[in-house]
PDB file of C-alpha atoms in Angstrom:
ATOM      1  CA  UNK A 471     -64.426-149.595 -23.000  1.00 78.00           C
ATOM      2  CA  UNK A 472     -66.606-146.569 -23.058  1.00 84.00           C
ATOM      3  CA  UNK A 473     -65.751-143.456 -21.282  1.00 90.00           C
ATOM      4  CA  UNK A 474     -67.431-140.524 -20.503  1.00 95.00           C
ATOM      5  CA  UNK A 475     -67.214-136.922 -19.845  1.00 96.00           C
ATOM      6  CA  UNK A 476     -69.373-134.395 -18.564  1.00 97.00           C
ATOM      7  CA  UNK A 477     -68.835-130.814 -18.010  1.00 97.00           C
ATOM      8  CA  UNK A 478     -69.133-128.507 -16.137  1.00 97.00           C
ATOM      9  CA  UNK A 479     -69.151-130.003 -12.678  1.00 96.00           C
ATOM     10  CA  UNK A 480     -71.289-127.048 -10.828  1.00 97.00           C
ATOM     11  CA  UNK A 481     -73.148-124.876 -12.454  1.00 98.00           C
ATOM     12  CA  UNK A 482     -75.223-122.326 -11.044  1.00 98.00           C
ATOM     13  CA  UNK A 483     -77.918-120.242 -12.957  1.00 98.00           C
ATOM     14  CA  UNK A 484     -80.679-117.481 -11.925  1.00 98.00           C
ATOM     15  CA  UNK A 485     -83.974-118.999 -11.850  1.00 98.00           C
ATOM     16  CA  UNK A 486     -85.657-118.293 -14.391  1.00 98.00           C
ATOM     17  CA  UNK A 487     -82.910-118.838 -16.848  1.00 98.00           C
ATOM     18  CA  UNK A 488     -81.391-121.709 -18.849  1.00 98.00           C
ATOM     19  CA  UNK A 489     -78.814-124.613 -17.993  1.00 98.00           C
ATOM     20  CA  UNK A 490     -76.646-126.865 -20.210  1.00 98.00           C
ATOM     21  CA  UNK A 491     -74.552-129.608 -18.822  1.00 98.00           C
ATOM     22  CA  UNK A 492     -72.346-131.275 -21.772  1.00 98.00           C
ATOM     23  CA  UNK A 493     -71.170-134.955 -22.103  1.00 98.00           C
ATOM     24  CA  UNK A 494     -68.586-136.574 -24.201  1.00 97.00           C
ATOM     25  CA  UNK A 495     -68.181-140.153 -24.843  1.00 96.00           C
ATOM     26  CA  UNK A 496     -65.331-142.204 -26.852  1.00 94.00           C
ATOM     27  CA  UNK A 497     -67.649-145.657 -27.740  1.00 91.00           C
ATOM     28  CA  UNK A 498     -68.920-144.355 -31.203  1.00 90.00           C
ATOM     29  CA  UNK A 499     -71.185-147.737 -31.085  1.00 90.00           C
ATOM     30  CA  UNK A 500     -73.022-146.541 -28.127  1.00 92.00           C
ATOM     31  CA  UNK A 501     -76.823-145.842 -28.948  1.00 91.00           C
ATOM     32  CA  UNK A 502     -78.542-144.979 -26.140  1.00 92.00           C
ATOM     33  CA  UNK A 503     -77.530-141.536 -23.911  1.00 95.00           C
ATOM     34  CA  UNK A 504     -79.958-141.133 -20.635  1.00 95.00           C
ATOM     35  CA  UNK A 505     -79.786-138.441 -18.246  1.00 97.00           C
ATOM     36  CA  UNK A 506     -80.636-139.233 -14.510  1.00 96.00           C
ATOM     37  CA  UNK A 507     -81.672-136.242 -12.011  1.00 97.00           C
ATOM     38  CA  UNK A 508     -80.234-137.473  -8.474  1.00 95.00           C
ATOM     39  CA  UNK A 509     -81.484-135.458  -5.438  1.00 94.00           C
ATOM     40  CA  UNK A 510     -78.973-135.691  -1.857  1.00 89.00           C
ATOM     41  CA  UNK A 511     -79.235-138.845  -0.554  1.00 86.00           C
ATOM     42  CA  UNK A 512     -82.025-140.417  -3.046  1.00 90.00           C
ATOM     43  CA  UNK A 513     -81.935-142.683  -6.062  1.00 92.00           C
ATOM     44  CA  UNK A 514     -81.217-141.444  -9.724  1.00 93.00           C
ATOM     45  CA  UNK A 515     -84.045-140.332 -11.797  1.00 93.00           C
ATOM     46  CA  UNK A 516     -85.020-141.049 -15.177  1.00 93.00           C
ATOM     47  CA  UNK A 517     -85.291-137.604 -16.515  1.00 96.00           C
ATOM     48  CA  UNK A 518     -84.628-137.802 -20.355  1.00 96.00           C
ATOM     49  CA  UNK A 519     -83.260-140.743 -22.788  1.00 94.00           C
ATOM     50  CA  UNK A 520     -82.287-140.433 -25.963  1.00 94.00           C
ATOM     51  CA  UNK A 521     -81.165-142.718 -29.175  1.00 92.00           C
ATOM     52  CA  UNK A 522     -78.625-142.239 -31.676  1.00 89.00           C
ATOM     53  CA  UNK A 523     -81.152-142.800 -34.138  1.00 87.00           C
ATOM     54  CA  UNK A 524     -82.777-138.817 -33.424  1.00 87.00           C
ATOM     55  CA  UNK A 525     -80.941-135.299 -33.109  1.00 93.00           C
ATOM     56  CA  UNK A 526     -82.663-134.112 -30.543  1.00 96.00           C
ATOM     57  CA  UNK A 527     -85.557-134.834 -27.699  1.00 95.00           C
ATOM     58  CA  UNK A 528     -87.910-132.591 -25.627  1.00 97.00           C
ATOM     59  CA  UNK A 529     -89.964-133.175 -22.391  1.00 95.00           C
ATOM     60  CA  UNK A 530     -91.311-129.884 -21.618  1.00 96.00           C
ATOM     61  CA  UNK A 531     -88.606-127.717 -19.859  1.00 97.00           C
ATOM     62  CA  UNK A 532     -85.911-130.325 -20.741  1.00 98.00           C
ATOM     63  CA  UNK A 533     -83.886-131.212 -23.996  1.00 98.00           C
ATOM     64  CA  UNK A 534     -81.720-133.315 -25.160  1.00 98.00           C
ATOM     65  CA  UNK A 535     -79.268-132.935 -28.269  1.00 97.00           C
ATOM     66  CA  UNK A 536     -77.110-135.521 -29.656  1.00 97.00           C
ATOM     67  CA  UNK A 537     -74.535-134.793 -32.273  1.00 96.00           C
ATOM     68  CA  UNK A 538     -72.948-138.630 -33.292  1.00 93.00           C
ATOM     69  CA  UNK A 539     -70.057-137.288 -35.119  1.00 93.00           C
ATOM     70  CA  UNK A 540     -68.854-135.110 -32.573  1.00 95.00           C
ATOM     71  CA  UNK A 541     -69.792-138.112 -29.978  1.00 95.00           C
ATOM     72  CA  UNK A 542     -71.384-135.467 -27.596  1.00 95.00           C
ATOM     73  CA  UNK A 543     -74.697-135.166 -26.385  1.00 97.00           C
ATOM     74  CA  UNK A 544     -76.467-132.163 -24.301  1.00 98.00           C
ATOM     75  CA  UNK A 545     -78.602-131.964 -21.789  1.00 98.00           C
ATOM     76  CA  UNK A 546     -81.093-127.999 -21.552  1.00 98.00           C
ATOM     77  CA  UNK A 547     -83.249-127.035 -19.083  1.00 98.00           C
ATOM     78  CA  UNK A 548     -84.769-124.088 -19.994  1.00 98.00           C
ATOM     79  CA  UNK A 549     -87.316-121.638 -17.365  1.00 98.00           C
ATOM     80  CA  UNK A 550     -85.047-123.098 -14.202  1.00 98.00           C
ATOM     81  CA  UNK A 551     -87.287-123.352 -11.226  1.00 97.00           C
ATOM     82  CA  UNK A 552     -85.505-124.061  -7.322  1.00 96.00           C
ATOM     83  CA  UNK A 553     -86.570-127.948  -7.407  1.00 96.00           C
ATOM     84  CA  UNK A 554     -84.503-128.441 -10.291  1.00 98.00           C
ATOM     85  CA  UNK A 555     -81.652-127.944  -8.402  1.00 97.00           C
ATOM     86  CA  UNK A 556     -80.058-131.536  -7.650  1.00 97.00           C
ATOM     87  CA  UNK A 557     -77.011-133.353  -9.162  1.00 97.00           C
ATOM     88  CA  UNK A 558     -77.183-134.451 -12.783  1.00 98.00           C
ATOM     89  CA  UNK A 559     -75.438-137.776 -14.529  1.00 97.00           C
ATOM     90  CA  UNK A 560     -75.522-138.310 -18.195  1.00 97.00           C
ATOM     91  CA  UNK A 561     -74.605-141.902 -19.325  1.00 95.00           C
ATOM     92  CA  UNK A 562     -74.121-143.646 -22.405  1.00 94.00           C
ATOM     93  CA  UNK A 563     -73.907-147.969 -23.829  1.00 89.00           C
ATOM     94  CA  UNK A 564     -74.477-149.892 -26.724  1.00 82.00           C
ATOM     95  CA  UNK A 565     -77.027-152.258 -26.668  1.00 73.00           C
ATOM     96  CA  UNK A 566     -77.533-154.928 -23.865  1.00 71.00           C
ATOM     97  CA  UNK A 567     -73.945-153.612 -22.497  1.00 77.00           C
ATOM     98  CA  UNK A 568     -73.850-151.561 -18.869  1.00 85.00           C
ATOM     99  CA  UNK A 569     -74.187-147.778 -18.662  1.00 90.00           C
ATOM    100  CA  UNK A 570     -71.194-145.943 -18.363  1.00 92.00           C
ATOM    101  CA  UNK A 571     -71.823-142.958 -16.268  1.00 94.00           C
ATOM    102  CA  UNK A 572     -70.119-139.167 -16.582  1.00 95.00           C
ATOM    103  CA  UNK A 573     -68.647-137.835 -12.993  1.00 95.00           C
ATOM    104  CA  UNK A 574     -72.041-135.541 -12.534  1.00 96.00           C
ATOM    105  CA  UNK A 575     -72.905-131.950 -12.505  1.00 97.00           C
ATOM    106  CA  UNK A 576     -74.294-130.098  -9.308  1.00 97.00           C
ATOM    107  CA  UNK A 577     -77.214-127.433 -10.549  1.00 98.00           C
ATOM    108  CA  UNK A 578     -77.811-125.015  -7.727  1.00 98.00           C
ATOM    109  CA  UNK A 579     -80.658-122.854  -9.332  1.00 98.00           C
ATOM    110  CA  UNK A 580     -80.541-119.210  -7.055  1.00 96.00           C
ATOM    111  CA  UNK A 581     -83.733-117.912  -5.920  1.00 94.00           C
TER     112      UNK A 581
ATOM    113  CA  UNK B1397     -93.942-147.490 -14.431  1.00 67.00           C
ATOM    114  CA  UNK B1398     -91.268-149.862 -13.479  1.00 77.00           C
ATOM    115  CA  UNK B1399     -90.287-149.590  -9.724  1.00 88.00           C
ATOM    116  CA  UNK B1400     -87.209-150.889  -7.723  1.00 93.00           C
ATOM    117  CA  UNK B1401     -87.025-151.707  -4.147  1.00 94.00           C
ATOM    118  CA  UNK B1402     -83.825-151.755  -2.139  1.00 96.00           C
ATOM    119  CA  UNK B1403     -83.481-152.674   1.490  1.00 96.00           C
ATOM    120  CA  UNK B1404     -82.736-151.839   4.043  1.00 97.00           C
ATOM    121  CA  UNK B1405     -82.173-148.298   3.327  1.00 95.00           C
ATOM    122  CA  UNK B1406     -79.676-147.403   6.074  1.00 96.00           C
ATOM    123  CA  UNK B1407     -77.287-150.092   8.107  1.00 96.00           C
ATOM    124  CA  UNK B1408     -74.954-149.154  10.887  1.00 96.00           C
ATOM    125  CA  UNK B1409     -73.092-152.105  11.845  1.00 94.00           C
ATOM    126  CA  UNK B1410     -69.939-152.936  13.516  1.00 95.00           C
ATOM    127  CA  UNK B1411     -66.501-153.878  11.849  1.00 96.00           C
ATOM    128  CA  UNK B1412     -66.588-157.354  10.819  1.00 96.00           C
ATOM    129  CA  UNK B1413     -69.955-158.103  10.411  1.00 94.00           C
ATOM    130  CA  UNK B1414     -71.891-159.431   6.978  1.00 96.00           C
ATOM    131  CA  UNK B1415     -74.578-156.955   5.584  1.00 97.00           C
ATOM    132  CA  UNK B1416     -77.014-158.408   2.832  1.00 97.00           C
ATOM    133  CA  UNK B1417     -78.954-156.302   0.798  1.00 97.00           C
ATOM    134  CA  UNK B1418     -81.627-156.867  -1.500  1.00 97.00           C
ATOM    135  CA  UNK B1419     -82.862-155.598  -4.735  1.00 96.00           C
ATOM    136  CA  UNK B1420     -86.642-156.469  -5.756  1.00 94.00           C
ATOM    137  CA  UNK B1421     -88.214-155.372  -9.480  1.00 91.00           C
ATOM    138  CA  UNK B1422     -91.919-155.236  -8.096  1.00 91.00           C
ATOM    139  CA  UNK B1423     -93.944-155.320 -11.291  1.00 86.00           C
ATOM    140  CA  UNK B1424     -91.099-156.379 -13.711  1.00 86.00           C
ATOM    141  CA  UNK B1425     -89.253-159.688 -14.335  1.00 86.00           C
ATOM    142  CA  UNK B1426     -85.667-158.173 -14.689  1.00 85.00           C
ATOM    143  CA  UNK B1427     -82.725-160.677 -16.411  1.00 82.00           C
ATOM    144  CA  UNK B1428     -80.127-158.489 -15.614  1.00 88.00           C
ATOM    145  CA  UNK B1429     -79.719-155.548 -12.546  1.00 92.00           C
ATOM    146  CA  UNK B1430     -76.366-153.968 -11.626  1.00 94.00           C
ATOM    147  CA  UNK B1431     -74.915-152.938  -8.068  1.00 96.00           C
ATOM    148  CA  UNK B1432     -73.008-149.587  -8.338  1.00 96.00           C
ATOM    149  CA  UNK B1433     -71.207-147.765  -4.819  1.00 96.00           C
ATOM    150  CA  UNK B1434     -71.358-144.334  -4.994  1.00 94.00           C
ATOM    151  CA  UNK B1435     -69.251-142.300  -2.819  1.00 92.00           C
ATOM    152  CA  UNK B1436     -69.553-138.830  -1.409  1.00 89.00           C
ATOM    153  CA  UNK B1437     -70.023-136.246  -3.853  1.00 86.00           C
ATOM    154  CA  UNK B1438     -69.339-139.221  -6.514  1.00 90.00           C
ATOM    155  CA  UNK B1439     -70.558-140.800  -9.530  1.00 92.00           C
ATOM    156  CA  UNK B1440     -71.881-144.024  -9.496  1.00 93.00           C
ATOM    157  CA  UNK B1441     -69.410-146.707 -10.008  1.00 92.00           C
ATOM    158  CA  UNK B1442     -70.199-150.394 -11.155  1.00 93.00           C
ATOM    159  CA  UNK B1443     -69.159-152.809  -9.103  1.00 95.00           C
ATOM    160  CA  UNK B1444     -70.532-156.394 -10.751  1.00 95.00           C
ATOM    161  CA  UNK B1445     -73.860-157.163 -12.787  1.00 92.00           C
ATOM    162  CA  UNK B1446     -75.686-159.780 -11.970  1.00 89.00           C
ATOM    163  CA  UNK B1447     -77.332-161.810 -14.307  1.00 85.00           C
ATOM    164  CA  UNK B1448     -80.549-164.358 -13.212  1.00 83.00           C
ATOM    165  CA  UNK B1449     -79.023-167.998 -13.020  1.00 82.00           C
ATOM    166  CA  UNK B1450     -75.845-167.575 -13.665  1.00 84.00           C
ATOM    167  CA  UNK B1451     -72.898-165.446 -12.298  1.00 88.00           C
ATOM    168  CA  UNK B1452     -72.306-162.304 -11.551  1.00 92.00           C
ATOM    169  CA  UNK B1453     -69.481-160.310 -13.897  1.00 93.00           C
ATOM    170  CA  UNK B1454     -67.667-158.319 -11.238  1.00 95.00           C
ATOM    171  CA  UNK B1455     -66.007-155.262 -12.714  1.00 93.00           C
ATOM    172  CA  UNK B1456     -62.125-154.945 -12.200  1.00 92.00           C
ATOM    173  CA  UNK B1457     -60.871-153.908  -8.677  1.00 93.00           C
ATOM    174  CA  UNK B1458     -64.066-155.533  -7.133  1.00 95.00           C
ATOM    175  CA  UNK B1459     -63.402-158.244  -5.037  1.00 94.00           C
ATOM    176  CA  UNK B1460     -65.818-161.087  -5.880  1.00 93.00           C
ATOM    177  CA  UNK B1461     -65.288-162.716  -2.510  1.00 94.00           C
ATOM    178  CA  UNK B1462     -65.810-159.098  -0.526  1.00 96.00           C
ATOM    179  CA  UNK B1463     -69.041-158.445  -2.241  1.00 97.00           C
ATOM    180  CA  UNK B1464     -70.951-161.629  -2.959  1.00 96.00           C
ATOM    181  CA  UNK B1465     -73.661-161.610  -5.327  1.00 94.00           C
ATOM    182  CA  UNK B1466     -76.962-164.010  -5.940  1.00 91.00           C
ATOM    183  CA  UNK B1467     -79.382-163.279  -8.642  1.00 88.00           C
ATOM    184  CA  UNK B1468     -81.670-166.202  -8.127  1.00 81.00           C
ATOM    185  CA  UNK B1469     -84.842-165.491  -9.075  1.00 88.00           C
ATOM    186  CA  UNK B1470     -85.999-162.767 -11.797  1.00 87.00           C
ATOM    187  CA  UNK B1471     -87.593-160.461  -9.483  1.00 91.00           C
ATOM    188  CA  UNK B1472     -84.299-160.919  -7.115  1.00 93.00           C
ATOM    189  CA  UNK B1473     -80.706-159.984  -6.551  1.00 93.00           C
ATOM    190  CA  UNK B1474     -78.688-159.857  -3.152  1.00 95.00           C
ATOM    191  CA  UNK B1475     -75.534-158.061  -2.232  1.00 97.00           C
ATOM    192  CA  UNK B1476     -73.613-159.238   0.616  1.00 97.00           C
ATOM    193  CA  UNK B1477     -70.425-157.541   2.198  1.00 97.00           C
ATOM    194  CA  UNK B1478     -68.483-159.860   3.697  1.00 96.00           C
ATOM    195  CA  UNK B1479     -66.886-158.804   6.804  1.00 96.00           C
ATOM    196  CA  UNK B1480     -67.468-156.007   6.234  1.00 95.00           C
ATOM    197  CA  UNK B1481     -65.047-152.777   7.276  1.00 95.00           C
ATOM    198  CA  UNK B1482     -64.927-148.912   7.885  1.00 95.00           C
ATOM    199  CA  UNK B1483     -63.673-148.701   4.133  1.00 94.00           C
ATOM    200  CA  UNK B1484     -66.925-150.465   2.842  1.00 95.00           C
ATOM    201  CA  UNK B1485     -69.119-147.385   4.363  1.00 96.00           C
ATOM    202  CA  UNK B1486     -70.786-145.722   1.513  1.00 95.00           C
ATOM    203  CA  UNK B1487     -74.271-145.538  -0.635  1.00 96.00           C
ATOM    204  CA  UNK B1488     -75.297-148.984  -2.801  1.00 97.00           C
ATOM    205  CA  UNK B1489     -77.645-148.461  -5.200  1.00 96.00           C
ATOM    206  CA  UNK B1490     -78.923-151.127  -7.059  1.00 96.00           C
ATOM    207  CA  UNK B1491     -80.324-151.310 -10.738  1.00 94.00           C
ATOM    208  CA  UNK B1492     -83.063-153.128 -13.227  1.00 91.00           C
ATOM    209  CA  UNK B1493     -83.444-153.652 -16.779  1.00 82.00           C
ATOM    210  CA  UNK B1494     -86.735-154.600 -17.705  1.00 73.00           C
ATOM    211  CA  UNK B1495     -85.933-158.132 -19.623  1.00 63.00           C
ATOM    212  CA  UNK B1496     -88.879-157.287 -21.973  1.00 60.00           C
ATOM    213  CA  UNK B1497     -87.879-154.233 -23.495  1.00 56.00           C
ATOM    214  CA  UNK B1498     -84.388-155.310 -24.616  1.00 56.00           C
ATOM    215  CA  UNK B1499     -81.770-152.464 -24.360  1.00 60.00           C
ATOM    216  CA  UNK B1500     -84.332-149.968 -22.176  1.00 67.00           C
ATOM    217  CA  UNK B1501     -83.872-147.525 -19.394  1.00 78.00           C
ATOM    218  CA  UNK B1502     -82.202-149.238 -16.059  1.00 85.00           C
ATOM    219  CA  UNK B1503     -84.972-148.472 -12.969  1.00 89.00           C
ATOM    220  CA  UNK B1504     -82.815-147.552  -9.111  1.00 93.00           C
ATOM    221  CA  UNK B1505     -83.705-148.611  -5.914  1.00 95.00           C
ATOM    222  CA  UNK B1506     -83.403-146.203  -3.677  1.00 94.00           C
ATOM    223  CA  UNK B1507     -79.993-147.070  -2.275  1.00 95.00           C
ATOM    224  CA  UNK B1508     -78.535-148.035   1.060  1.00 97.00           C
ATOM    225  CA  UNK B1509     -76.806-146.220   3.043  1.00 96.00           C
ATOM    226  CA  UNK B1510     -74.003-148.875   4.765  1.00 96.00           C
ATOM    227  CA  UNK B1511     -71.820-147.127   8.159  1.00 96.00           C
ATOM    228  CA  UNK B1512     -69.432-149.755   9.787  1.00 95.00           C
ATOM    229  CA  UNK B1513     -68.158-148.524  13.102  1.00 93.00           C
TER     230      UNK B1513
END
């Protein structure tokens, strides 16, 4: 089955500045990478999707970069504000199939 | 967009008792939602997927008869935890796929949080 990775596991930038969280995954049929956004105690969030048919996505402040022959994808935030602080899951399947989740990355964005 | 509803959102219940929990798609018809437990400081872990009309495909180390699932309807799925214990305290968050869109993004409820005293 799939499995994936995601580094670091905290990260903490200035605000102001830039954060990357990196994922790995082993499935090279999976097609479809989201990224949720999970606040403390709240549901995950939607925040970016991408599919392996595209390099690379933007929403505004936030990116996503998928390299399929190196099976990893990235997620950027760039002009970090304090609300983006929260926990962040990347996750990766292949069609129909179930997301496979990474183990998360806690953002703490200092003032 | 597509919402999610999950209740109830918190349940504090003594050792040995049955908690249901439901997960509603409110303006989606949704063939397939998933039931992940997510511990402290955690990822989310899948625990079965649960499919409308037939059933559920539990993953491995999850006791079907511990956590029983019903997907009747397409705007419908139910968790129960069977007698239930301290060990079964932790966050269940339920997902949707919208049927329509084929392979899309999976919606969240917003979780319940389970405590058994």
């Amino acid at each position: 089955g799939e499995n994936v990775e995601q580094h670091p596991s905290t990260l903490s930038v200035q605000e102001g500045d830039s954060a990357v969280i990196k994922c790995t995954y082993s499935d090279s049929a999976s097609n479809y990478f989201p990224w949720y956004k999970q606040e403390l105690g709240k549901r995950p969030q939607l925040i970016i999707d991408i599919r392996s048919n595209v390099g690379e996505k933007k929403d505004q402040r936030i990116a996503v970069t998928l390299n399929k022959t190196a099976k990893h994808f990235s997620l950027h935030i760039t002009e970090t504000q304090p609300e983006d602080s929260a926990v962040y899951f990347c996750a990766a399947k292949f069609g129909n199939e179930k997301l496979t989740f990474g183990t998360g990355t806690r953002l703490t964005i200092i003032p | 967009g597509a919402v999610v509803s999950q209740h109830p959102s918190w349940v504090i219940c003594k050792s040995g008792t049955s908690v249901k929990i439901e997960c509603r798609s409110l303006d989606f018809q949704a063939t397939t939602m998933f039931w992940y437990r997510q511990f402290p400081k955690q990822s989310l872990m899948l625990m079965a997927t649960s499919n409308e009309g037939s059933k559920a495909t539990y993953e491995q180390g999850v006791e079907k008869d511990k956590f029983l699932i019903n997907h009747a309807s397409l705007t419908l799925s139910t968790l129960t935890v069977t007698s239930a214990h301290p060990e079964d305290s932790s966050f269940y968050i339920c997902s949707a796929r919208d049927g329509g869109q084929g392979s899309g993004p999976q919606h969240f409820g917003d979780g319940t949080r389970l405590s058994i005293l």
